[in-house]
Amino acid sequence: MAPHPVVQAIIDLSAGAIGGAACVFSGQPLDTVKVKMQTFPTLYRGFIHCIVSTYKQDGVRGLYQGTIPALVANVAENSVLFMSYGFCQQVIRFAAGLHHNAVLRFAASNSKRSKRTCPVSDYSSLFISDLEKACAGSVASSFSSLVLCPTELVKCRLQAMYEMEMSGRIAKSNNSVWSVVKSIMRNEGPQGFFQGLTTTIAREVPGYFCFFGTYELCRTGFADYMNCEKDDIGVAPIVLSGGLGGASLWLVVYPMDCVKSRIQVMSMTGKQAGFFKTFMTIARSEGVRALYSGLVPTIVRCFPANGALFLGYEVSRKLMMKQFDD
């Protein structure tokens, strides 16, 4: 039987947190490169040059700048994201009038029932479509944006601190999480943590439609090809599905993410223009190509980072759901 909705929410939140942590540890160096190239597109010849330059400046530590706020950001974001994702699926299920005992992630609960033993009319009522899941992920992302924006702001500023100091835009300072937090509170107040919130939401909503939609479609394709349940496709297909989901997200929303990073980093020097003005300024003064600076390391990062995210989420969720079947 399905767990109580509150328990289900806790399971989704916990699994999302585990997946978020796995995502950070596997992809942080390439995320650092992405932010540096987005903020200073003319400073580096390419992502390899950026990696080598960062390593020469600060060693491996430089590639992991902002890991603590990134970890907080991803754990917080993915906890809320996957909890909201599960809730939004429940809302869609009830709105569509699906069976009241349906379990949206039926196979993840390790149920012994399958397509071979469950009547078609009953089995079809257990699921919502991949398109509906994509919509659920899109809505869920608007909630996760509220916890993501403040932590991502601190992360981006830490990652681009060296370039901001070298360019003379800010004075040299103690580059720590706490020093950045104190600086924001002192100079901008609590609302300063939400610099770039509008852009974050504008990025997340369409991005996560593509993210979850591509992920679920890929899993469905693998399940059909392997003639098994979606949650029994194995590690490699999950990682590949997650990577393709991440790649589709970034290909759609990358210019918005570039604008968000620019707003969050450059607001260190004072009040920064909003999304549309910043977007037009970059396009006119630096060219449209600048809006895609850092795209290559971002796409490369998708496969280890988002693969680890979904693998951590699916495996931990399946283990927790199994406790209720036992």
XYZ file of C-alpha atoms in Angstrom:
326
model
C 0.000 0.000 0.000
C 1.047 3.595 -0.495
C 2.549 5.394 2.526
C 0.770 8.274 4.221
C 1.131 11.533 2.214
C 3.241 13.105 4.975
C 5.568 10.084 5.014
C 5.675 10.171 1.217
C 6.707 13.832 1.346
C 9.483 13.053 3.845
C 10.752 10.223 1.627
C 10.799 12.479 -1.445
C 12.506 15.269 0.524
C 15.179 12.905 1.899
C 15.828 11.249 -1.463
C 16.081 14.670 -3.109
C 18.634 15.764 -0.500
C 20.771 12.674 -1.143
C 20.579 13.211 -4.889
C 21.468 16.906 -4.504
C 24.585 16.101 -2.473
C 25.699 13.530 -5.065
C 25.168 16.123 -7.798
C 27.468 18.685 -6.115
C 30.371 16.370 -5.353
C 30.410 14.991 -8.894
C 29.992 18.261 -10.804
C 31.294 21.203 -8.741
C 34.570 21.866 -10.664
C 32.752 22.260 -13.983
C 30.094 24.431 -12.318
C 32.862 26.753 -11.091
C 34.218 26.979 -14.645
C 30.717 27.720 -15.961
C 30.194 30.663 -13.581
C 33.636 32.131 -14.292
C 33.084 31.978 -18.050
C 29.565 33.401 -17.794
C 30.742 36.367 -15.741
C 34.004 37.063 -17.615
C 33.478 35.652 -21.149
C 36.517 37.430 -22.641
C 38.964 36.419 -19.905
C 39.297 32.767 -20.930
C 39.887 31.191 -24.351
C 37.763 28.148 -23.522
C 36.764 25.885 -20.667
C 40.079 23.970 -20.694
C 41.973 27.272 -20.388
C 39.657 28.269 -17.536
C 40.241 24.964 -15.705
C 44.031 25.220 -16.100
C 44.096 28.903 -15.048
C 41.946 28.257 -11.986
C 44.106 25.285 -11.007
C 47.294 27.368 -11.347
C 45.789 30.152 -9.215
C 44.384 28.105 -6.335
C 44.948 24.426 -7.064
C 42.132 21.905 -6.662
C 40.670 24.131 -3.945
C 39.988 26.803 -6.560
C 37.895 24.394 -8.624
C 35.815 23.621 -5.541
C 35.244 27.253 -4.543
C 31.687 27.670 -3.346
C 31.220 23.977 -2.564
C 29.632 24.623 0.842
C 26.955 27.034 -0.448
C 26.567 24.819 -3.541
C 25.965 21.842 -1.255
C 23.471 23.823 0.805
C 21.852 25.136 -2.393
C 21.529 21.748 -4.052
C 20.389 19.882 -0.966
C 17.819 22.588 -0.212
C 16.723 22.940 -3.838
C 16.419 19.245 -4.602
C 14.764 18.447 -1.278
C 12.035 20.993 -2.010
C 12.028 20.193 -5.739
C 11.451 16.456 -5.387
C 9.054 16.847 -2.468
C 7.044 19.355 -4.551
C 7.421 17.095 -7.590
C 5.790 14.235 -5.713
C 3.056 16.523 -4.377
C 2.339 18.009 -7.809
C 2.033 14.506 -9.253
C -0.493 13.697 -6.533
C -2.477 16.820 -7.439
C -2.445 15.826 -11.123
C -3.499 12.279 -10.227
C -6.484 13.464 -8.209
C -7.407 16.095 -10.809
C -7.323 13.408 -13.503
C -9.479 11.106 -11.366
C -6.952 8.279 -11.232
C -7.405 5.382 -8.848
C -7.252 6.619 -5.244
C -4.822 3.866 -4.220
C -2.469 4.580 -7.122
C 1.223 4.885 -6.444
C 2.774 7.242 -8.957
C 6.169 5.627 -8.746
C 4.675 2.138 -8.667
C 7.819 0.225 -9.537
C 9.884 2.298 -7.091
C 7.853 0.824 -4.240
C 9.237 -2.581 -5.306
C 5.714 -3.936 -5.622
C 5.508 -7.511 -6.874
C 2.614 -6.578 -9.166
C 3.579 -5.840 -12.754
C 2.169 -5.472 -16.215
C 2.110 -9.244 -16.435
C -0.074 -9.749 -13.330
C -2.088 -6.516 -13.128
C -5.215 -6.046 -15.283
C -4.677 -3.381 -17.942
C -7.617 -1.294 -16.741
C -6.269 -1.313 -13.173
C -2.614 -0.957 -14.154
C -3.200 2.091 -16.376
C -4.839 3.880 -13.446
C -1.638 3.647 -11.444
C 0.328 6.131 -13.515
C 0.301 9.635 -14.879
C 1.906 10.277 -18.257
C 5.452 11.480 -18.857
C 4.041 14.790 -20.136
C 2.071 15.244 -16.900
C 5.222 14.485 -14.910
C 7.063 17.141 -16.915
C 4.330 19.635 -15.979
C 4.575 18.570 -12.332
C 8.345 19.159 -12.384
C 7.868 22.581 -13.961
C 5.432 23.703 -11.253
C 7.596 22.193 -8.506
C 10.607 24.238 -9.669
C 8.862 27.509 -8.773
C 8.865 26.427 -5.123
C 12.486 25.259 -5.154
C 13.595 28.606 -6.663
C 12.792 30.340 -3.383
C 15.396 28.296 -1.489
C 17.843 28.054 -4.385
C 18.294 31.771 -5.134
C 19.949 32.905 -1.840
C 22.381 29.998 -1.651
C 23.245 30.158 -5.350
C 23.906 33.880 -4.998
C 26.594 33.202 -2.363
C 28.035 30.353 -4.447
C 28.319 32.442 -7.622
C 29.994 35.323 -5.803
C 32.554 33.016 -4.222
C 33.292 31.356 -7.569
C 33.895 34.678 -9.347
C 35.608 36.483 -6.432
C 39.126 36.160 -7.848
C 38.129 37.683 -11.208
C 36.215 40.506 -9.486
C 39.279 41.380 -7.411
C 41.719 41.133 -10.332
C 39.533 43.375 -12.494
C 39.490 46.019 -9.749
C 35.714 45.956 -9.354
C 36.003 45.116 -5.648
C 38.740 45.340 -3.036
C 40.509 42.203 -1.854
C 38.596 40.524 0.935
C 38.334 37.346 2.963
C 36.852 34.873 0.501
C 34.742 32.748 2.805
C 31.070 31.840 2.917
C 30.530 33.806 6.131
C 32.292 36.935 4.802
C 30.078 36.932 1.693
C 26.928 36.440 3.782
C 27.920 39.293 6.123
C 28.720 41.546 3.162
C 25.302 40.942 1.620
C 23.510 41.591 4.920
C 25.524 44.759 5.586
C 25.332 46.296 2.110
C 22.038 45.019 0.709
C 19.976 43.746 3.615
C 17.934 40.500 3.653
C 16.408 41.294 0.246
C 19.915 41.226 -1.215
C 19.892 37.416 -1.014
C 17.159 37.369 -3.642
C 19.109 39.213 -6.348
C 18.259 37.345 -9.543
C 15.122 35.627 -8.180
C 12.973 36.601 -11.176
C 15.618 35.258 -13.549
C 15.963 32.095 -11.473
C 12.230 31.392 -11.721
C 12.231 32.258 -15.436
C 15.028 29.728 -15.869
C 13.658 26.974 -13.640
C 10.039 26.717 -14.841
C 10.686 25.935 -18.547
C 13.980 24.246 -17.713
C 12.511 21.669 -15.369
C 9.703 20.899 -17.797
C 12.439 19.775 -20.204
C 14.486 18.216 -17.382
C 11.816 15.890 -16.001
C 10.147 15.375 -19.379
C 13.346 14.183 -21.054
C 14.325 12.072 -18.039
C 10.976 10.286 -17.888
C 10.790 9.796 -21.671
C 14.283 8.291 -21.691
C 13.426 5.950 -18.824
C 10.243 4.893 -20.621
C 12.269 4.219 -23.771
C 14.820 2.116 -21.884
C 12.055 0.207 -20.074
C 10.275 -0.582 -23.346
C 13.536 -1.658 -24.993
C 14.561 -3.833 -22.018
C 10.994 -5.095 -21.442
C 11.054 -4.260 -17.742
C 9.706 -1.763 -15.206
C 11.013 1.823 -15.441
C 12.704 1.562 -12.054
C 14.426 -1.703 -12.950
C 16.395 -0.397 -15.931
C 19.715 -0.342 -14.049
C 22.401 2.185 -13.155
C 23.764 3.122 -16.603
C 20.340 3.921 -18.158
C 19.384 6.037 -15.118
C 22.661 7.985 -15.328
C 22.279 8.454 -19.098
C 18.623 9.515 -18.717
C 19.596 12.014 -16.020
C 22.424 13.384 -18.155
C 20.161 13.831 -21.171
C 17.559 15.498 -18.943
C 20.170 17.935 -17.666
C 21.475 18.622 -21.165
C 17.979 19.429 -22.457
C 17.425 21.796 -19.522
C 20.613 23.786 -20.149
C 20.221 23.940 -23.918
C 16.841 25.626 -23.416
C 17.580 27.984 -20.513
C 21.319 28.700 -20.700
C 21.043 32.395 -21.733
C 18.757 33.026 -18.736
C 21.245 31.320 -16.425
C 24.042 33.460 -17.868
C 22.051 36.622 -17.113
C 21.290 35.337 -13.595
C 24.973 34.700 -12.860
C 25.922 38.148 -14.201
C 23.281 39.849 -12.019
C 24.273 37.924 -8.895
C 28.020 38.492 -9.291
C 28.001 42.088 -10.552
C 25.556 43.170 -7.850
C 28.587 42.996 -5.529
C 29.541 46.418 -6.930
C 26.144 48.008 -6.278
C 22.578 47.827 -7.515
C 22.395 45.763 -10.677
C 19.926 46.185 -13.532
C 17.069 43.698 -13.871
C 16.772 40.701 -16.156
C 15.670 42.338 -19.421
C 18.087 45.268 -19.188
C 21.009 43.002 -18.318
C 20.058 40.597 -21.122
C 19.921 43.393 -23.718
C 23.160 44.958 -22.442
C 25.040 41.674 -22.829
C 23.537 40.988 -26.272
C 24.297 44.471 -27.598
C 27.736 45.090 -26.087
C 29.198 41.564 -26.099
C 27.128 39.756 -28.689
C 24.675 36.885 -28.422
C 27.589 34.459 -28.184
C 28.415 35.829 -24.720
C 25.057 34.521 -23.496
C 26.329 31.004 -24.242
C 29.773 31.398 -22.691
C 30.509 28.335 -20.556
C 27.916 26.121 -22.266
C 30.426 23.364 -23.128
C 31.533 22.620 -19.530
C 27.883 22.847 -18.479
C 26.791 20.167 -20.958
C 29.797 17.997 -20.061
C 28.911 18.409 -16.377
C 25.319 17.272 -16.966
C 26.165 13.603 -17.279
C 28.148 13.002 -14.062
C 26.211 15.577 -12.016
C 22.611 14.921 -13.108
C 23.298 11.235 -13.513
C 24.449 11.156 -9.883
C 21.455 13.285 -8.860
C 18.863 10.890 -10.263
C 20.792 7.783 -9.277
C 21.011 9.001 -5.676
C 17.339 9.987 -5.719
C 15.969 6.818 -7.323
C 18.072 4.341 -5.318
C 17.494 6.000 -1.931
C 13.781 6.501 -2.640
C 13.374 2.887 -3.714
C 15.073 1.670 -0.527
C 12.877 3.871 1.660
C 9.690 2.915 -0.188
C 10.609 -0.762 0.173
C 10.271 -0.470 3.933
C 6.531 0.102 3.498
C 6.110 -2.942 1.291
C 7.864 -5.094 3.878
